[in-house]
């Protein structure tokens, strides 16, 4: 029998006051250093407010185990326990509640909320409500690639861990898998790993592997500035790619711990060497940073400048022989 709970759905137009009313008293009180207040559900990390995305609900089948383990080691969590089902609607969950849940109780052990907002939108809202905007937990694999701190993201099963293993075999370093924590210091965002997960990587079909034992201590790094986010998505997802994206990449920006971080979206398809592609993105980003943000080389710029940037003699290639 799972613990009793209360349940409430927050509509898409719910404001901060609605969220404050729905959340239990004490949800925003400080947690211990080895715990987190808000973050994706993880059975190994104590999390008072655990977020469960659709992909994670599908992976866990969102049944009894999902509710029992969403907040991590329950014995170390100070009450209350809160679970938020993101990108969810009340009618979709009705059948699941009938099959898996006990009768709601006012003295609940678990407080369950659902919302149509995604994990990151909910997390930003909750951090704002509790006044802690300097800390940001994100789901993904955080690595140092060619000296650059890169967060690799994507839905469950997209291949994040496989890319990480390939990058490790090519000499790059792992900082955090699954639950990196990002904190802001001045204008820089630093990412690190919870102590209990440091050096571990979960690979589907293999399990949890100890990177230090497999690749050595040089394959690990304790913390790094976050400079880039790479989003992996299915190549057959039907995402439209315009002319600008084809020429310069599918790019954007995102706020992490209150700072703007560049995002590069990379389609995943059979036969694509994602590690090589990701290395190329990092090399390109490093070059752009050296140029002060200029996204194109002089050679590429000449394609669009209509002769405005003539090549210098020392830049001309040798004549064809």
PDB file of N, CA, C and O in Angstrom, residues 152-181:
ATOM      1  N   UNK A 152      24.437  18.090 -22.017  1.00  0.00           N
ATOM      2  CA  UNK A 152      23.806  17.297 -23.072  1.00  0.00           C
ATOM      3  C   UNK A 152      22.433  16.875 -22.574  1.00  0.00           C
ATOM      4  O   UNK A 152      22.315  16.179 -21.565  1.00  0.00           O
ATOM      5  N   UNK A 153      21.396  17.298 -23.295  1.00  0.00           N
ATOM      6  CA  UNK A 153      20.032  17.017 -22.859  1.00  0.00           C
ATOM      7  C   UNK A 153      19.284  16.226 -23.928  1.00  0.00           C
ATOM      8  O   UNK A 153      19.717  16.096 -25.057  1.00  0.00           O
ATOM      9  N   UNK A 154      18.115  15.725 -23.541  1.00  0.00           N
ATOM     10  CA  UNK A 154      17.267  15.002 -24.467  1.00  0.00           C
ATOM     11  C   UNK A 154      16.341  14.100 -23.683  1.00  0.00           C
ATOM     12  O   UNK A 154      16.542  13.849 -22.487  1.00  0.00           O
ATOM     13  N   UNK A 155      15.318  13.597 -24.343  1.00  0.00           N
ATOM     14  CA  UNK A 155      14.343  12.738 -23.678  1.00  0.00           C
ATOM     15  C   UNK A 155      14.984  11.405 -23.291  1.00  0.00           C
ATOM     16  O   UNK A 155      16.052  11.032 -23.788  1.00  0.00           O
ATOM     17  N   UNK A 156      14.313  10.675 -22.413  1.00  0.00           N
ATOM     18  CA  UNK A 156      14.818   9.382 -21.962  1.00  0.00           C
ATOM     19  C   UNK A 156      14.979   8.439 -23.150  1.00  0.00           C
ATOM     20  O   UNK A 156      14.079   8.318 -23.985  1.00  0.00           O
ATOM     21  N   UNK A 157      16.135   7.787 -23.234  1.00  0.00           N
ATOM     22  CA  UNK A 157      16.387   6.833 -24.298  1.00  0.00           C
ATOM     23  C   UNK A 157      16.911   7.434 -25.583  1.00  0.00           C
ATOM     24  O   UNK A 157      17.137   6.708 -26.552  1.00  0.00           O
ATOM     25  N   UNK A 158      17.145   8.752 -25.642  1.00  0.00           N
ATOM     26  CA  UNK A 158      17.604   9.397 -26.874  1.00  0.00           C
ATOM     27  C   UNK A 158      19.062   9.071 -27.163  1.00  0.00           C
ATOM     28  O   UNK A 158      19.510   9.137 -28.314  1.00  0.00           O
ATOM     29  N   UNK A 159      19.846   8.727 -26.114  1.00  0.00           N
ATOM     30  CA  UNK A 159      21.242   8.366 -26.337  1.00  0.00           C
ATOM     31  C   UNK A 159      22.253   9.265 -25.649  1.00  0.00           C
ATOM     32  O   UNK A 159      23.428   9.284 -26.032  1.00  0.00           O
ATOM     33  N   UNK A 160      21.833   9.985 -24.607  1.00  0.00           N
ATOM     34  CA  UNK A 160      22.753  10.893 -23.911  1.00  0.00           C
ATOM     35  C   UNK A 160      23.934  10.134 -23.308  1.00  0.00           C
ATOM     36  O   UNK A 160      25.088  10.558 -23.427  1.00  0.00           O
ATOM     37  N   UNK A 161      23.653   9.010 -22.640  1.00  0.00           N
ATOM     38  CA  UNK A 161      24.718   8.255 -21.978  1.00  0.00           C
ATOM     39  C   UNK A 161      25.670   7.639 -22.987  1.00  0.00           C
ATOM     40  O   UNK A 161      26.886   7.574 -22.758  1.00  0.00           O
ATOM     41  N   UNK A 162      25.143   7.183 -24.123  1.00  0.00           N
ATOM     42  CA  UNK A 162      25.997   6.608 -25.160  1.00  0.00           C
ATOM     43  C   UNK A 162      26.948   7.661 -25.729  1.00  0.00           C
ATOM     44  O   UNK A 162      28.131   7.394 -25.959  1.00  0.00           O
ATOM     45  N   UNK A 163      26.424   8.871 -25.933  1.00  0.00           N
ATOM     46  CA  UNK A 163      27.282   9.967 -26.394  1.00  0.00           C
ATOM     47  C   UNK A 163      28.343  10.268 -25.346  1.00  0.00           C
ATOM     48  O   UNK A 163      29.524  10.474 -25.667  1.00  0.00           O
ATOM     49  N   UNK A 164      27.948  10.271 -24.079  1.00  0.00           N
ATOM     50  CA  UNK A 164      28.901  10.541 -23.006  1.00  0.00           C
ATOM     51  C   UNK A 164      30.009   9.495 -22.978  1.00  0.00           C
ATOM     52  O   UNK A 164      31.193   9.838 -22.821  1.00  0.00           O
ATOM     53  N   UNK A 165      29.666   8.223 -23.130  1.00  0.00           N
ATOM     54  CA  UNK A 165      30.679   7.169 -23.141  1.00  0.00           C
ATOM     55  C   UNK A 165      31.658   7.357 -24.301  1.00  0.00           C
ATOM     56  O   UNK A 165      32.874   7.203 -24.147  1.00  0.00           O
ATOM     57  N   UNK A 166      31.121   7.680 -25.474  1.00  0.00           N
ATOM     58  CA  UNK A 166      31.986   7.893 -26.630  1.00  0.00           C
ATOM     59  C   UNK A 166      32.903   9.095 -26.404  1.00  0.00           C
ATOM     60  O   UNK A 166      34.093   9.047 -26.740  1.00  0.00           O
ATOM     61  N   UNK A 167      32.381  10.154 -25.823  1.00  0.00           N
ATOM     62  CA  UNK A 167      33.206  11.325 -25.541  1.00  0.00           C
ATOM     63  C   UNK A 167      34.282  10.997 -24.507  1.00  0.00           C
ATOM     64  O   UNK A 167      35.425  11.451 -24.616  1.00  0.00           O
ATOM     65  N   UNK A 168      33.939  10.198 -23.502  1.00  0.00           N
ATOM     66  CA  UNK A 168      34.928   9.782 -22.506  1.00  0.00           C
ATOM     67  C   UNK A 168      36.045   8.979 -23.159  1.00  0.00           C
ATOM     68  O   UNK A 168      37.228   9.152 -22.839  1.00  0.00           O
ATOM     69  N   UNK A 169      35.671   8.105 -24.093  1.00  0.00           N
ATOM     70  CA  UNK A 169      36.680   7.298 -24.777  1.00  0.00           C
ATOM     71  C   UNK A 169      37.577   8.152 -25.668  1.00  0.00           C
ATOM     72  O   UNK A 169      38.684   7.731 -26.026  1.00  0.00           O
ATOM     73  N   UNK A 170      37.122   9.363 -25.997  1.00  0.00           N
ATOM     74  CA  UNK A 170      37.904  10.280 -26.840  1.00  0.00           C
ATOM     75  C   UNK A 170      38.665  11.309 -25.999  1.00  0.00           C
ATOM     76  O   UNK A 170      39.202  12.268 -26.542  1.00  0.00           O
ATOM     77  N   UNK A 171      38.689  11.107 -24.669  1.00  0.00           N
ATOM     78  CA  UNK A 171      39.524  11.933 -23.820  1.00  0.00           C
ATOM     79  C   UNK A 171      38.844  13.087 -23.116  1.00  0.00           C
ATOM     80  O   UNK A 171      39.516  13.869 -22.431  1.00  0.00           O
ATOM     81  N   UNK A 172      37.528  13.222 -23.270  1.00  0.00           N
ATOM     82  CA  UNK A 172      36.811  14.291 -22.573  1.00  0.00           C
ATOM     83  C   UNK A 172      36.412  13.826 -21.168  1.00  0.00           C
ATOM     84  O   UNK A 172      36.638  12.671 -20.807  1.00  0.00           O
ATOM     85  N   UNK A 173      35.818  14.713 -20.373  1.00  0.00           N
ATOM     86  CA  UNK A 173      35.616  14.408 -18.958  1.00  0.00           C
ATOM     87  C   UNK A 173      34.166  14.585 -18.519  1.00  0.00           C
ATOM     88  O   UNK A 173      33.454  15.477 -18.997  1.00  0.00           O
ATOM     89  N   UNK A 174      33.760  13.712 -17.602  1.00  0.00           N
ATOM     90  CA  UNK A 174      32.409  13.745 -17.038  1.00  0.00           C
ATOM     91  C   UNK A 174      32.393  14.575 -15.763  1.00  0.00           C
ATOM     92  O   UNK A 174      33.273  14.446 -14.913  1.00  0.00           O
ATOM     93  N   UNK A 175      31.381  15.426 -15.641  1.00  0.00           N
ATOM     94  CA  UNK A 175      31.175  16.200 -14.418  1.00  0.00           C
ATOM     95  C   UNK A 175      29.980  15.649 -13.646  1.00  0.00           C
ATOM     96  O   UNK A 175      30.087  15.368 -12.460  1.00  0.00           O
ATOM     97  N   UNK A 176      28.845  15.474 -14.325  1.00  0.00           N
ATOM     98  CA  UNK A 176      27.645  14.991 -13.629  1.00  0.00           C
ATOM     99  C   UNK A 176      26.702  14.331 -14.610  1.00  0.00           C
ATOM    100  O   UNK A 176      26.514  14.811 -15.734  1.00  0.00           O
ATOM    101  N   UNK A 177      26.117  13.234 -14.173  1.00  0.00           N
ATOM    102  CA  UNK A 177      25.095  12.559 -14.965  1.00  0.00           C
ATOM    103  C   UNK A 177      23.751  12.700 -14.264  1.00  0.00           C
ATOM    104  O   UNK A 177      23.653  12.614 -13.035  1.00  0.00           O
ATOM    105  N   UNK A 178      22.721  12.911 -15.038  1.00  0.00           N
ATOM    106  CA  UNK A 178      21.325  12.878 -14.623  1.00  0.00           C
ATOM    107  C   UNK A 178      20.869  14.116 -13.867  1.00  0.00           C
ATOM    108  O   UNK A 178      19.814  14.666 -14.163  1.00  0.00           O
ATOM    109  N   UNK A 179      21.648  14.586 -12.868  1.00  0.00           N
ATOM    110  CA  UNK A 179      21.142  15.658 -12.016  1.00  0.00           C
ATOM    111  C   UNK A 179      22.206  16.695 -11.684  1.00  0.00           C
ATOM    112  O   UNK A 179      22.508  16.922 -10.512  1.00  0.00           O
ATOM    113  N   UNK A 180      22.815  17.334 -12.689  1.00  0.00           N
ATOM    114  CA  UNK A 180      23.786  18.382 -12.365  1.00  0.00           C
ATOM    115  C   UNK A 180      23.117  19.587 -11.717  1.00  0.00           C
ATOM    116  O   UNK A 180      21.986  19.940 -12.055  1.00  0.00           O
ATOM    117  N   UNK A 181      23.827  20.188 -10.780  1.00  0.00           N
ATOM    118  CA  UNK A 181      23.343  21.385 -10.100  1.00  0.00           C
ATOM    119  C   UNK A 181      24.132  22.585 -10.607  1.00  0.00           C
ATOM    120  O   UNK A 181      25.370  22.556 -10.623  1.00  0.00           O
TER     121      UNK A 181
END
